[in-house]
Coordinates of C-alpha atoms in Angstrom, one line a residue:
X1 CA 2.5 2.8 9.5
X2 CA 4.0 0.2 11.9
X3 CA 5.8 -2.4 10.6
X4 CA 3.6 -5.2 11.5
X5 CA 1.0 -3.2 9.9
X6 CA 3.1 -3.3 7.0
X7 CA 3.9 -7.2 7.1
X8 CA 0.0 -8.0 7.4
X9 CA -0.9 -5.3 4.3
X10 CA 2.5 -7.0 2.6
X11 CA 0.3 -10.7 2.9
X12 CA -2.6 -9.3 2.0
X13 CA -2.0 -7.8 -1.4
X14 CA 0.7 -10.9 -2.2
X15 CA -2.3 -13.3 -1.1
X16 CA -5.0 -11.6 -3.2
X17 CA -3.4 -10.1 -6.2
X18 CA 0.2 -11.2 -7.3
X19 CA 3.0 -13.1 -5.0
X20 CA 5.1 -10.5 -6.5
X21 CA 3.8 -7.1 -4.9
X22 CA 5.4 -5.9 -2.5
X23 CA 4.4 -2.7 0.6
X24 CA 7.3 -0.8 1.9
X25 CA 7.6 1.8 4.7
X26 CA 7.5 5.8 3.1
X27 CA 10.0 7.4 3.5
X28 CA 9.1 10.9 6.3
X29 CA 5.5 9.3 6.2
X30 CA 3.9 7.4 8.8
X31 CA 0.4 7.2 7.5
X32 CA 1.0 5.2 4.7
X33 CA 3.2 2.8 2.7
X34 CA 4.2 2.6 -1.0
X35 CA 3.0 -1.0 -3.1
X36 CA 5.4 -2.1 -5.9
X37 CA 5.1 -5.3 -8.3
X38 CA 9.1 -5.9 -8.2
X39 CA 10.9 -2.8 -9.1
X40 CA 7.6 -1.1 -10.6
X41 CA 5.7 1.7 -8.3
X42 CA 2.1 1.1 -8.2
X43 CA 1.0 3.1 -5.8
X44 CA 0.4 4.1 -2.4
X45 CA -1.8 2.3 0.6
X46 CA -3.1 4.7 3.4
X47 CA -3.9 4.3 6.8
X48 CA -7.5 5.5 7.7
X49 CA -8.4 5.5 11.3
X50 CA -11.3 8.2 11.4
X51 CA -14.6 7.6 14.0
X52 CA -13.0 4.4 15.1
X53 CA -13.1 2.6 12.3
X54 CA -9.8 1.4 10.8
X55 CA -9.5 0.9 7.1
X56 CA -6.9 0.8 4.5
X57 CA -7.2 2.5 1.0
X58 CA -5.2 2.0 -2.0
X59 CA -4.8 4.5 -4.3
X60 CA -3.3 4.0 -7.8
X61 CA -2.9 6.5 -10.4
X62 CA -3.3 5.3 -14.2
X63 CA -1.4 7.0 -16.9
X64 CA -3.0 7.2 -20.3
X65 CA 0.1 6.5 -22.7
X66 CA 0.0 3.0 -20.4
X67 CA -3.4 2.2 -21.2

């Protein structure tokens, strides 16, 4: 993703969920970024960009000894 891709995604998630969370570039990956709540990995935001249409999905993986 591009960076100001990143900075708007970065706003959205601190405006909507916590002021805390935080999207970072991937390391070797260009199609999506990684979303932490300070230190903590949630998960990981991808870029979609099929038929024209340009969305973003989140995807978060839930461990059951966390529940």
């Amino acid at each position: 993703m591009k960076p100001e891709e990143i900075k708007k995604l970065d706003a959205y998630f601190k405006r909507m969920f916590n002021p805390s969370m935080v999207v970072k570039a991937r390391p070797r990956k260009d199609d999506s970024a990684e979303v932490y709540v300070g230190d903590e990995f949630l998960g990981v935001v991808f870029r979609d960009d099929e038929d024209g249409d340009l969305s973003y999905n989140f995807s978060m993986a839930i461990l059951d000894v966390d529940l």
